Amino acid sequence: MEKTTERLFTDDAYLKSFEGEVIDVRGDEIALSRTCFYPEGGGQKGDTGRIVIDGQPVTVTDTVTDRGEPLKIWHRCDGAGGAIEPGMSAQGEIDWDRRYAHMKMHTCLHLLCSLLPSNVTGCGISEEKARLDLDMPEVTTDKAEITESLNKLIAADHPVRQYRITENIEDTIAKLVRTASVLPPVIEGGLSLVEIEGVDLQPCGGTHVSRVSEIGEVACRKIEKKSRNNRRFTIAFS
């Protein structure tokens, strides 16, 4: 039987800690019955933090989804040792400051997407900055204009809603997805949508803030030509 991890971050991106139990061990990687650690995906890095397993503290250095069993999440750990076994109790806590920065930057990329109506070819999110790569042969805007537009959207304090749909998934993906290279994950028959009210609607499984004002002031730092048809936009906290 496939072992699965309950993805607590899907329903509550602000959840910082949780309790569960070990369901699998693979070297220095531990899978739990439930977790609020976000696994790397969609340009967002995997969460880090700390797990205490039967009283033994271990440091989580990364979180990833199992390639063969996509419903299982692995926590890569330092200090796990060889004594951890399935069935042991676990209490986990994410590195919240790092995660919250990812949430703000990820949400800001959605705002940036709304300003640049081109197909997405890649993205990357870190604690201090984020990048968005677009299929855009010519750039008709500049850093100052993008900075001003982003900060106007942020100041407008639009609410952000994340929800799942279980019907018309293929039609929704065809209508909304702006990249063919990485399709959004369909988990347990559901597709996660992120809606910034009145601004943007995209399939996305990442974590986001609940209102765009939480992002704070940002700036477009670079617009780079990566290839004939590819432009990279880098944003950062001001």
Coordinates of C-alpha atoms in Angstrom, one line a residue:
M1 CA 0.0 0.0 0.0
E2 CA 1.3 3.5 -0.9
K3 CA 2.2 5.5 2.1
T4 CA 0.9 9.1 2.1
T5 CA 1.6 12.3 3.9
E6 CA -1.2 14.7 4.9
R7 CA -0.3 18.1 3.5
L8 CA -1.3 20.5 6.2
F9 CA 0.1 23.5 4.4
T10 CA -2.5 23.2 1.7
D11 CA -5.3 24.2 4.1
D12 CA -3.3 26.5 6.3
A13 CA -0.1 28.1 5.0
Y14 CA 0.4 29.9 8.4
L15 CA 0.6 26.7 10.4
K16 CA 4.0 26.6 12.0
S17 CA 4.0 23.3 14.0
F18 CA 2.3 19.9 14.0
E19 CA 2.3 16.4 15.4
G20 CA 2.4 13.2 13.5
E21 CA 4.3 9.9 13.3
V22 CA 7.0 8.4 11.2
I23 CA 5.7 6.3 8.3
D24 CA 9.0 5.6 6.4
V25 CA 12.8 6.1 6.7
R26 CA 15.3 6.2 3.9
G27 CA 18.9 7.0 4.9
D28 CA 18.8 10.5 6.3
E29 CA 15.2 11.1 5.0
I30 CA 12.1 10.7 7.1
A31 CA 8.5 10.6 5.9
L32 CA 5.7 11.5 8.3
S33 CA 2.0 10.8 8.4
R34 CA 1.3 14.6 8.2
T35 CA 3.4 17.7 7.8
C36 CA 3.3 21.5 7.4
F37 CA 6.8 21.4 5.7
Y38 CA 6.3 22.5 2.1
P39 CA 8.2 20.2 -0.4
E40 CA 10.3 21.9 -3.1
G41 CA 8.2 22.6 -6.2
G42 CA 6.8 25.4 -8.4
G43 CA 10.0 27.4 -8.0
Q44 CA 9.6 27.5 -4.2
K45 CA 12.3 25.9 -2.1
G46 CA 11.5 23.1 0.4
D47 CA 11.0 24.1 4.0
T48 CA 13.6 23.7 6.7
G49 CA 13.1 23.5 10.4
R50 CA 13.2 21.0 13.3
I51 CA 11.5 17.7 14.1
V52 CA 11.6 15.9 17.5
I53 CA 11.1 12.1 17.1
D54 CA 10.5 10.2 20.3
G55 CA 12.4 12.9 22.1
Q56 CA 15.3 12.9 19.6
P57 CA 15.7 16.4 17.9
V58 CA 16.7 16.4 14.2
T59 CA 17.3 19.3 11.9
V60 CA 15.4 19.4 8.6
T61 CA 17.7 20.8 5.9
D62 CA 15.2 20.3 2.9
T63 CA 11.8 18.9 2.1
V64 CA 11.0 17.0 -1.2
T65 CA 8.2 15.0 -2.7
D66 CA 8.8 11.3 -3.4
R67 CA 9.2 10.9 -7.2
G68 CA 7.6 7.5 -7.3
E69 CA 4.9 8.2 -4.7
P70 CA 3.8 11.8 -5.1
L71 CA 1.6 11.7 -2.0
K72 CA 4.6 11.0 0.2
I73 CA 6.8 13.9 1.5
W74 CA 10.4 13.3 2.6
H75 CA 12.2 15.5 5.2
R76 CA 16.0 15.5 4.7
C77 CA 17.5 15.5 8.2
D78 CA 20.8 16.0 10.0
G79 CA 21.2 14.1 13.2
A80 CA 18.6 11.4 12.4
G81 CA 20.9 8.5 13.3
G82 CA 19.8 4.9 12.8
A83 CA 17.3 4.5 15.6
I84 CA 14.3 6.2 13.9
E85 CA 11.6 3.7 12.9
P86 CA 8.1 3.8 11.5
G87 CA 5.5 4.3 14.2
M88 CA 7.5 6.7 16.3
S89 CA 5.8 10.0 17.3
A90 CA 7.0 13.3 15.8
Q91 CA 6.6 17.0 16.5
G92 CA 7.7 19.3 13.8
E93 CA 8.2 23.1 13.5
I94 CA 9.2 24.9 10.4
D95 CA 11.7 27.8 10.1
W96 CA 8.8 30.3 9.9
D97 CA 10.7 33.5 9.0
R98 CA 12.1 31.7 5.9
R99 CA 8.8 30.2 4.9
Y100 CA 7.0 33.5 5.4
A101 CA 9.5 35.2 3.1
H102 CA 8.8 32.5 0.5
M103 CA 5.0 33.1 0.9
K104 CA 5.4 36.8 0.3
M105 CA 7.7 36.4 -2.7
H106 CA 5.6 33.6 -4.3
T107 CA 2.5 35.8 -4.0
C108 CA 4.4 38.7 -5.5
L109 CA 5.3 36.6 -8.6
H110 CA 1.5 36.1 -9.1
L111 CA 1.2 39.9 -9.2
L112 CA 4.1 40.2 -11.6
C113 CA 2.4 37.6 -13.8
S114 CA -0.7 39.7 -13.9
L115 CA 1.4 42.6 -15.3
L116 CA 3.2 40.7 -17.9
P117 CA 0.8 38.6 -20.1
S118 CA 3.4 36.2 -21.6
N119 CA 3.9 32.5 -21.2
V120 CA 6.0 31.5 -18.2
T121 CA 9.2 29.5 -18.9
G122 CA 10.6 29.3 -15.3
C123 CA 10.7 30.9 -11.9
G124 CA 12.7 30.7 -8.7
I125 CA 11.9 31.9 -5.2
S126 CA 14.3 32.6 -2.3
E127 CA 14.0 34.5 1.0
E128 CA 15.1 37.9 -0.4
K129 CA 14.3 37.8 -4.1
A130 CA 12.4 35.9 -6.8
R131 CA 12.7 35.6 -10.6
L132 CA 10.2 35.1 -13.3
D133 CA 11.3 33.9 -16.8
L134 CA 8.9 34.7 -19.7
D135 CA 8.6 33.9 -23.4
M136 CA 8.9 37.5 -24.4
P137 CA 11.0 38.5 -27.5
E138 CA 10.6 42.2 -26.8
V139 CA 10.3 44.1 -23.5
T140 CA 7.9 47.1 -23.6
T141 CA 8.3 48.1 -20.0
D142 CA 11.2 49.0 -17.6
K143 CA 12.2 48.4 -14.0
A144 CA 10.7 51.6 -12.7
E145 CA 7.3 51.0 -14.3
I146 CA 7.1 47.4 -13.0
T147 CA 8.2 48.6 -9.5
E148 CA 5.5 51.2 -9.4
S149 CA 2.8 48.9 -10.7
L150 CA 3.7 46.1 -8.2
N151 CA 3.6 48.5 -5.2
K152 CA 0.3 49.9 -6.3
L153 CA -1.2 46.4 -6.4
I154 CA 0.4 45.6 -3.0
A155 CA -1.0 48.8 -1.4
A156 CA -4.5 48.0 -2.7
D157 CA -4.4 45.1 -0.3
H158 CA -6.3 42.5 -2.5
P159 CA -7.3 39.4 -0.6
V160 CA -5.7 36.1 -1.7
R161 CA -7.7 32.9 -1.7
Q162 CA -6.4 29.4 -2.2
Y163 CA -8.9 26.6 -2.9
R164 CA -9.2 23.2 -4.6
I165 CA -11.4 22.1 -7.5
T166 CA -12.2 18.5 -8.3
E167 CA -14.3 19.0 -11.5
N168 CA -13.3 20.3 -15.0
I169 CA -9.7 20.1 -14.1
E170 CA -8.3 19.6 -17.6
D171 CA -10.4 22.5 -18.9
T172 CA -9.3 24.7 -16.1
I173 CA -5.6 23.9 -16.7
A174 CA -6.0 24.5 -20.5
K175 CA -7.6 27.9 -19.8
L176 CA -5.4 29.2 -17.1
V177 CA -1.9 27.6 -17.2
R178 CA 0.7 29.8 -18.8
T179 CA 3.5 27.2 -19.0
A180 CA 3.6 23.8 -20.8
S181 CA 7.0 22.8 -19.3
V182 CA 5.7 22.2 -15.7
L183 CA 2.0 21.5 -15.3
P184 CA 0.4 22.1 -11.8
P185 CA 0.1 19.1 -9.6
V186 CA -3.2 17.3 -9.3
I187 CA -3.2 15.9 -5.7
E188 CA -5.7 13.3 -4.7
G189 CA -8.0 14.3 -7.6
G190 CA -7.9 18.0 -6.8
L191 CA -6.3 21.0 -8.5
S192 CA -5.2 23.9 -6.3
L193 CA -6.1 27.4 -7.5
V194 CA -4.7 30.7 -6.2
E195 CA -6.9 33.7 -6.7
I196 CA -5.8 37.3 -6.0
E197 CA -9.2 38.9 -6.1
G198 CA -9.7 41.1 -9.2
V199 CA -6.1 40.6 -10.3
D200 CA -5.0 37.0 -11.1
L201 CA -6.2 33.4 -11.0
Q202 CA -3.7 30.6 -11.5
P203 CA -3.3 26.9 -10.7
C204 CA -0.6 26.7 -8.0
G205 CA 0.3 24.4 -5.2
G206 CA 2.7 26.7 -3.4
T207 CA 2.1 28.7 -0.2
H208 CA 0.9 32.3 -0.2
V209 CA 0.0 35.2 2.1
S210 CA -3.7 35.9 2.7
R211 CA -3.6 39.6 1.7
V212 CA -1.1 41.2 -0.7
S213 CA -0.3 44.0 1.7
E214 CA 1.7 41.5 3.7
I215 CA 4.3 41.4 1.0
G216 CA 5.5 44.9 1.8
E217 CA 7.4 47.2 -0.6
V218 CA 9.3 45.6 -3.5
A219 CA 11.5 46.6 -6.4
C220 CA 12.2 45.2 -9.8
R221 CA 16.0 44.8 -9.7
K222 CA 16.8 43.4 -13.1
I223 CA 15.4 42.7 -16.6
E224 CA 17.7 40.4 -18.4
K225 CA 17.8 38.9 -21.9
K226 CA 18.5 35.2 -21.4
S227 CA 17.9 34.1 -25.0
R228 CA 16.3 35.4 -28.1
N229 CA 12.8 34.8 -26.8
N230 CA 13.4 34.6 -23.0
R231 CA 13.4 37.5 -20.6
R232 CA 14.1 37.3 -16.8
F233 CA 12.5 39.7 -14.3
T234 CA 14.0 39.7 -10.8
I235 CA 12.2 41.3 -7.9
A236 CA 13.4 41.8 -4.3
F237 CA 12.2 43.3 -1.1
S238 CA 13.0 47.0 -0.9

